[in-house]
PDB file of C-alpha atoms in Angstrom:
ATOM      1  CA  UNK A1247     -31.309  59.124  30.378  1.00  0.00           C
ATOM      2  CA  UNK A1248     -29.404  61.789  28.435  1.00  0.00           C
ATOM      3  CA  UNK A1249     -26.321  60.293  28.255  1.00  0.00           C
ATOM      4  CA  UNK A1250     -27.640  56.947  27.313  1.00  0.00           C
ATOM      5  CA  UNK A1251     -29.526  58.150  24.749  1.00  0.00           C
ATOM      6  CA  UNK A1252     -26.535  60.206  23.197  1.00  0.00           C
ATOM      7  CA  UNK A1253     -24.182  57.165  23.184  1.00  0.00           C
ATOM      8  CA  UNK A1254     -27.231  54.826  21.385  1.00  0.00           C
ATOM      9  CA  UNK A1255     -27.872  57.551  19.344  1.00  0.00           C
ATOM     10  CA  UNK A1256     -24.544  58.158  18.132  1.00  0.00           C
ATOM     11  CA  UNK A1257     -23.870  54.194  17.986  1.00  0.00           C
ATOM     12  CA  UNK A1258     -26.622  53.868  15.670  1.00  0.00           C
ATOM     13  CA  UNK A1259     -26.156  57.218  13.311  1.00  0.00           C
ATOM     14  CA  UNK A1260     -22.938  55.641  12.163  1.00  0.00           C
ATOM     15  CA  UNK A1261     -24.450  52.137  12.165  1.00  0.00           C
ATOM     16  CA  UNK A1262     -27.259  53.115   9.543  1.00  0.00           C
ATOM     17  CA  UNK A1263     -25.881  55.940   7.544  1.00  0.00           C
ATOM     18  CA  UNK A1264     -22.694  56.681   5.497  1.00  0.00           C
ATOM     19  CA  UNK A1265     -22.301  60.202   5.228  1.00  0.00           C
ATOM     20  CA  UNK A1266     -21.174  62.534   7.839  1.00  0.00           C
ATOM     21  CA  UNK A1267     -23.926  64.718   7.363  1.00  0.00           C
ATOM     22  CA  UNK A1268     -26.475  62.065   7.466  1.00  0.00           C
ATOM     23  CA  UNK A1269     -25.553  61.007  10.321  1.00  0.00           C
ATOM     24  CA  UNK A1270     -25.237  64.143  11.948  1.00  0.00           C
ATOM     25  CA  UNK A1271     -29.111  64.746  11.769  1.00  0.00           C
ATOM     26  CA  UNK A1272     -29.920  60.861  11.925  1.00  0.00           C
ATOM     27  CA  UNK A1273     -28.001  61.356  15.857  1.00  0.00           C
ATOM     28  CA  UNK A1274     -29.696  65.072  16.690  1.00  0.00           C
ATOM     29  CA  UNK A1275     -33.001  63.316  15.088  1.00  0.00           C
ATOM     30  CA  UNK A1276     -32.893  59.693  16.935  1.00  0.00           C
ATOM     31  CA  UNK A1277     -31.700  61.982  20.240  1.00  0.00           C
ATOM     32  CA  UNK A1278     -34.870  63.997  20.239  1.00  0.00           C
ATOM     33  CA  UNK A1279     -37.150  61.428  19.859  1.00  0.00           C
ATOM     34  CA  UNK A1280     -35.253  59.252  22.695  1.00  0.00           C
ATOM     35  CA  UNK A1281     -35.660  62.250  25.128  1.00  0.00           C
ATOM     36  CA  UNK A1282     -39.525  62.954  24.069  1.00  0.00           C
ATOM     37  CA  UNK A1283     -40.441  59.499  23.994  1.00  0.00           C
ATOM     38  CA  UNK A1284     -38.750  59.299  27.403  1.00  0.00           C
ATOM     39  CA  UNK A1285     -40.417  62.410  28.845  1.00  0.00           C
ATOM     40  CA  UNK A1286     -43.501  61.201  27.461  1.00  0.00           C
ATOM     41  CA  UNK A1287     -43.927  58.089  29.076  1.00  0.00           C
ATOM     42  CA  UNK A1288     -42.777  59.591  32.095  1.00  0.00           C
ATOM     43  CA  UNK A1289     -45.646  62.016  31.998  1.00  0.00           C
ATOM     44  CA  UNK A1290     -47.934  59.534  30.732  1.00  0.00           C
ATOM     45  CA  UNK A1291     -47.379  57.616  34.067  1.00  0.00           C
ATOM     46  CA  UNK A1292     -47.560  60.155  36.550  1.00  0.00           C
ATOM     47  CA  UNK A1293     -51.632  59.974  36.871  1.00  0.00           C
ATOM     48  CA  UNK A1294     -51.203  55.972  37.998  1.00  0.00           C
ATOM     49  CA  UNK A1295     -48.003  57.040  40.103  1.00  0.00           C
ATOM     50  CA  UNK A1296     -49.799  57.115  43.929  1.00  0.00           C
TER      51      UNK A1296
ATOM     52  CA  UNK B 845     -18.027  29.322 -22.610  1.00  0.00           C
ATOM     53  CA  UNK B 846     -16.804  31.511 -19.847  1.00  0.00           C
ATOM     54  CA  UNK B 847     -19.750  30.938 -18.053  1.00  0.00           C
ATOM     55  CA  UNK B 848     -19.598  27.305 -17.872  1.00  0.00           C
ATOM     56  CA  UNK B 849     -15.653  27.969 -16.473  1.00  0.00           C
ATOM     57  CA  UNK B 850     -17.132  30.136 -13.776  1.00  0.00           C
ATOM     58  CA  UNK B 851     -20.459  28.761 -12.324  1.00  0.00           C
ATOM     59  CA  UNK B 852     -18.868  25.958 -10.799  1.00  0.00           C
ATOM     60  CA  UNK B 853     -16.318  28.434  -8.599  1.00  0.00           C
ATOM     61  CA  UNK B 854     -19.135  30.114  -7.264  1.00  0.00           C
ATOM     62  CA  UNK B 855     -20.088  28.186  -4.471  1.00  0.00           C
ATOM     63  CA  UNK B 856     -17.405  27.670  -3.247  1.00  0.00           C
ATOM     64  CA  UNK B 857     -16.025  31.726  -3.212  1.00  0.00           C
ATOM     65  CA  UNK B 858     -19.921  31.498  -1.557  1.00  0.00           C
ATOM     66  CA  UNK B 859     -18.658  29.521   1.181  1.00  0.00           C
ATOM     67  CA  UNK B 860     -14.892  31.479   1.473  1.00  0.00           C
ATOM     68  CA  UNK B 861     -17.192  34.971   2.281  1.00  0.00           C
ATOM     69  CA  UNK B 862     -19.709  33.431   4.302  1.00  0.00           C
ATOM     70  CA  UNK B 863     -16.319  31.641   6.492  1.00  0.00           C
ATOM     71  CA  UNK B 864     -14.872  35.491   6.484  1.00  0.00           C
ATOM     72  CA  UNK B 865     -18.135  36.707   7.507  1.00  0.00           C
ATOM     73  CA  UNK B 866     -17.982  34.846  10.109  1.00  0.00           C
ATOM     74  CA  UNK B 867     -14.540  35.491  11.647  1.00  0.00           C
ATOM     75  CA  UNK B 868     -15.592  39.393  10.849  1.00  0.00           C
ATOM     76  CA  UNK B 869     -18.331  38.862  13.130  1.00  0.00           C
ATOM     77  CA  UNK B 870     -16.800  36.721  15.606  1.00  0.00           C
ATOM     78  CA  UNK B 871     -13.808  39.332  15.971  1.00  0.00           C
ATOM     79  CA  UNK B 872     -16.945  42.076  16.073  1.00  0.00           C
ATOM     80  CA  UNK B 873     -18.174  40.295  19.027  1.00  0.00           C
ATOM     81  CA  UNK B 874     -14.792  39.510  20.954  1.00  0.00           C
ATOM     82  CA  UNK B 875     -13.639  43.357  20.420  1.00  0.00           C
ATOM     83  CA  UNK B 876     -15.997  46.111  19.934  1.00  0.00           C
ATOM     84  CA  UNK B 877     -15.613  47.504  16.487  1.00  0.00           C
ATOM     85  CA  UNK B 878     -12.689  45.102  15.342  1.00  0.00           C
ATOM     86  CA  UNK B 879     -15.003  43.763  12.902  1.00  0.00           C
ATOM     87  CA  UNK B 880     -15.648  47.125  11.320  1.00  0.00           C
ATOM     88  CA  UNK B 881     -11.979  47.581  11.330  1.00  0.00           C
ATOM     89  CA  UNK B 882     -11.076  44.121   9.961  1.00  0.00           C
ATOM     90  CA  UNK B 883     -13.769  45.584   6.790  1.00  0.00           C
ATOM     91  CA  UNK B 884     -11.853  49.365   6.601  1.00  0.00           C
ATOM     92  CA  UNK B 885     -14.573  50.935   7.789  1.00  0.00           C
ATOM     93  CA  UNK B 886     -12.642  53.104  10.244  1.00  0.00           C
ATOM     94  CA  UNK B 887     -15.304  55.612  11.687  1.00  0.00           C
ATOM     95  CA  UNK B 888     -18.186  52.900  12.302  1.00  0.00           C
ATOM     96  CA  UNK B 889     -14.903  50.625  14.668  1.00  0.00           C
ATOM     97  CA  UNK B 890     -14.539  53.754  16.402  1.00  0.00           C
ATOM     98  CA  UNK B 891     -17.756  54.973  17.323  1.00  0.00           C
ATOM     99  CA  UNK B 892     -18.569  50.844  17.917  1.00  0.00           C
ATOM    100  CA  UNK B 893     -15.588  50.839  20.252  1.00  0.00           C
ATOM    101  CA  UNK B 894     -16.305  53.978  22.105  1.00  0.00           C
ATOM    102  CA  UNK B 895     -19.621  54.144  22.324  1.00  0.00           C
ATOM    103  CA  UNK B 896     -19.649  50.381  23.740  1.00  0.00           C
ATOM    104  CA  UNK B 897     -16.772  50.971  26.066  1.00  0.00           C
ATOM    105  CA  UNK B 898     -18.571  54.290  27.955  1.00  0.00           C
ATOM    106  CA  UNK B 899     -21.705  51.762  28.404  1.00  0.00           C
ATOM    107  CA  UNK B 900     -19.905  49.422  30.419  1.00  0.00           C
ATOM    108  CA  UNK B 901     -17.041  52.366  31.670  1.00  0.00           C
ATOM    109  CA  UNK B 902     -20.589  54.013  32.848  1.00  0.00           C
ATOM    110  CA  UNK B 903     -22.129  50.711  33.773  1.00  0.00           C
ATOM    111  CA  UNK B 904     -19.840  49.448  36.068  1.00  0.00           C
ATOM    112  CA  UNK B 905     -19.049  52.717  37.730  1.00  0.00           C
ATOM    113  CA  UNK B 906     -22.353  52.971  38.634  1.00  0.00           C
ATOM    114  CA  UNK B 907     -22.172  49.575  40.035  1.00  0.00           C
ATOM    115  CA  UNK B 908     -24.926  47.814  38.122  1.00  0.00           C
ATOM    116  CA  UNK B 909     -25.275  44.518  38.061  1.00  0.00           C
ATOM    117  CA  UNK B 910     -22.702  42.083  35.955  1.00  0.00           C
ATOM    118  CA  UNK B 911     -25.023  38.988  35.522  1.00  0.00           C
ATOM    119  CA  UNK B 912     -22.930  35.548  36.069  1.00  0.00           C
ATOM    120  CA  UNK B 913     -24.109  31.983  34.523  1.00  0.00           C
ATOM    121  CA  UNK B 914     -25.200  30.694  37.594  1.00  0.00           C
ATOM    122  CA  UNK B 915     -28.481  33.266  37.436  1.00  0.00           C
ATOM    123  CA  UNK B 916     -31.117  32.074  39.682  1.00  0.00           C
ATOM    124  CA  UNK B 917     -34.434  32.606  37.277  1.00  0.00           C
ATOM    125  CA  UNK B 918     -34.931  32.916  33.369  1.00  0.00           C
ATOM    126  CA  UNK B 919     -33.676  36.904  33.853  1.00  0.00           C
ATOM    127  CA  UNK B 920     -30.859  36.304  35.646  1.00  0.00           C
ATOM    128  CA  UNK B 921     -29.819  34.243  32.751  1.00  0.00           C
ATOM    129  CA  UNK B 922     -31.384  36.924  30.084  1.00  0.00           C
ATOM    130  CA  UNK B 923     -28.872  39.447  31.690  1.00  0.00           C
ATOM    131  CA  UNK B 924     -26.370  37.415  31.380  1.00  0.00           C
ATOM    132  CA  UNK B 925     -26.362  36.604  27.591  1.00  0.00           C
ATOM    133  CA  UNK B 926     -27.290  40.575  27.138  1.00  0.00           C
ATOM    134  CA  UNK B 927     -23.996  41.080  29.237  1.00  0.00           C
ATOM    135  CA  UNK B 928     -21.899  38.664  27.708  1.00  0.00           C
ATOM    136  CA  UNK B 929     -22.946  40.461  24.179  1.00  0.00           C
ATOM    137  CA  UNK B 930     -20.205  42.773  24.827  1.00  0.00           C
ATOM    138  CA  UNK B 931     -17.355  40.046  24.144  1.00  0.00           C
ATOM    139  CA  UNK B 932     -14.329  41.115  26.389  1.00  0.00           C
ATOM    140  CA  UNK B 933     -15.626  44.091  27.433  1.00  0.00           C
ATOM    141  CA  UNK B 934     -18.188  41.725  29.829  1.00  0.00           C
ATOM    142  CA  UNK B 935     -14.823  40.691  32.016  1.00  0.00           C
ATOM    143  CA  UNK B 936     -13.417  44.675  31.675  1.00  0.00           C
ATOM    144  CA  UNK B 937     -16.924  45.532  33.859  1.00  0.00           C
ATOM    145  CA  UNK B 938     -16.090  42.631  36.366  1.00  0.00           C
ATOM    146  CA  UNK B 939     -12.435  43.872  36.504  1.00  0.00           C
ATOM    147  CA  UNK B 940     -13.977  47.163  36.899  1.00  0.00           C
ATOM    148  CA  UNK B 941     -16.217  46.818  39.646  1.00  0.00           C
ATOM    149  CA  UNK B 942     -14.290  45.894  42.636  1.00  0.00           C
ATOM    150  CA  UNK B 943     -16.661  46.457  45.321  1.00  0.00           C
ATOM    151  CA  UNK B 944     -19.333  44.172  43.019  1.00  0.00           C
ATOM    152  CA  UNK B 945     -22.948  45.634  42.532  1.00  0.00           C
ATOM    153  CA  UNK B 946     -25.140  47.806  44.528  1.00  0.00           C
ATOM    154  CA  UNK B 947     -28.707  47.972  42.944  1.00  0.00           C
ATOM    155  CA  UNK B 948     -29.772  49.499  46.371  1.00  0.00           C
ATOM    156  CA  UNK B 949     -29.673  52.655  44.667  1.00  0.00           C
ATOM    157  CA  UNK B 950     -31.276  54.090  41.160  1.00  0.00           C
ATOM    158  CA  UNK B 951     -27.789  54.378  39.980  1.00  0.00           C
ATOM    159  CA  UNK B 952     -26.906  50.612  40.434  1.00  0.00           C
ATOM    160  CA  UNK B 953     -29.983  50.093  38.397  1.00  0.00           C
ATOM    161  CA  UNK B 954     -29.201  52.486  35.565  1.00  0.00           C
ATOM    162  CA  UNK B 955     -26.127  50.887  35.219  1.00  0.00           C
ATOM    163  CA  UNK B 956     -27.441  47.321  35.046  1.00  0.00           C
ATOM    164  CA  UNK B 957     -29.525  48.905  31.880  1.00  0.00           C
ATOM    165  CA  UNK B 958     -25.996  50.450  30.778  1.00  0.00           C
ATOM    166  CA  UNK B 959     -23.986  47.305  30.934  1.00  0.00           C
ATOM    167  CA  UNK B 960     -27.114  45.094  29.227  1.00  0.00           C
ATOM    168  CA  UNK B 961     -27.283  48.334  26.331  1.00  0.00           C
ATOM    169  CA  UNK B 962     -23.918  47.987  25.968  1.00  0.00           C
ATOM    170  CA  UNK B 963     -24.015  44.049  25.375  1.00  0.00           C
ATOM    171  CA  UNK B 964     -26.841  44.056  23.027  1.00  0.00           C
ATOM    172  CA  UNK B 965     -25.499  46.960  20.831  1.00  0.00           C
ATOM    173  CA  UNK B 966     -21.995  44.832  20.625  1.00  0.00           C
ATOM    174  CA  UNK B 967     -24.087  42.283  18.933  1.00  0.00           C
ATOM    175  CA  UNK B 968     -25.938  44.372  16.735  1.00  0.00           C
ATOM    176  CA  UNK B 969     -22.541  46.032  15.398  1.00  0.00           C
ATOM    177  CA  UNK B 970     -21.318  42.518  14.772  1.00  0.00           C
ATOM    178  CA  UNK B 971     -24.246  41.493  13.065  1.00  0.00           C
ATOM    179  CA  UNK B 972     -24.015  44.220  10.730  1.00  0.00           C
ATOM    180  CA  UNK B 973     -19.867  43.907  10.388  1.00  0.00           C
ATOM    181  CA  UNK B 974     -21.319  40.166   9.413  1.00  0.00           C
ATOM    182  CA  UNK B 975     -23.882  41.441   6.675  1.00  0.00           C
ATOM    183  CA  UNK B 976     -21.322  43.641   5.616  1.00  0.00           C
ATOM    184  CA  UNK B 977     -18.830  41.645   5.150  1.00  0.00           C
ATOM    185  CA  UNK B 978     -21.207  39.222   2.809  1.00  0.00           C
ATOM    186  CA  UNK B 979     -21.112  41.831   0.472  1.00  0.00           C
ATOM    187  CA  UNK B 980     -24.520  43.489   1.504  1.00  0.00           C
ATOM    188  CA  UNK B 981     -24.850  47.269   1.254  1.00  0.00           C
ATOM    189  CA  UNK B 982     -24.543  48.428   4.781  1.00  0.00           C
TER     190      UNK B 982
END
């Protein structure tokens, strides 16, 4: 999940923005919200898991 | 006066971008990130070209599924245009995976996901090499 949300992240940082710095936190930004979106729903399914 | 010269020229430099947009996004499509380089826009080929090529380096090695025409059901054939998004790259994972899939395991399914990312984000860099190339601010 990590590593596929790195490469998408990075893939779309320099899709949607211009300057380096930009897309620096657009990447760290759209990474953190892949991986808490990720471990949220994860979470969110345990209860209906067994 | 000058106007009158130019309006009629302008549909049909129009219809000379929309033709280049076109081959940009055709050549986007074929080769990850050639569109982007066809346009000058160095770092956005690159990161197109790499970050396409782990998917399917990471796809295939994982031996996820390469979806062929002949799918049996409507996802079969879903995975297959989502595969074939990512222009040559789509017969780089077949070359790649010589034993064929194994979706057995959690790691043949990951890298079905990988190789079906890795299709649709082709098309979604040639789609904006295309809207860049028409002249829109990208």
């Amino acid at each position: 999940m990590l590593l596929f949300a790195l490469v998408i992240s990075i893939a779309f940082g320099f899709l949607s923005r211009r300057k380096p710095i930009e897309r620096v936190k657009y990447i760290v930004w759209s990474l953190f919200l892949f991986l808490l979106i990720g471990v949220g729903i994860g979470w969110a399914m345990y209860p209906f898991s067994r | 006066m000058t106007d009158e010269t130019a309006a009629p020229e302008a549909p049909s430099v129009d219809s000379n971008r929309e033709v280049f947009a076109l081959v940009i996004a055709a050549a986007g499509w074929i080769v990850p990130g050639l569109g982007h380089a066809l346009l000058k826009m160095w770092g956005r080929a690159v990161a197109c070209f790499l970050t396409v090529g782990l998917l399917v380096f990471f796809g295939a090695g994982m031996r996820g599924n390469v979806f062929t025409s002949d799918g049996n059901d409507a996802f079969d054939t879903l995975g297959y245009l989502a595969d074939l998004g990512a222009g040559s790259f789509y017969f780089v994972a077949k070359s790649l995976e010589t034993s064929g899939p194994d979706v057995s395991r959690a790691d043949g399914d990951y890298g079905t996901r990988f190789l079906a990312a890795a299709g649709v984000l082709n098309l979604l860099a040639a789609l904006h090499a295309y809207e860049a190339a028409r002249g829109r601010k990208a």
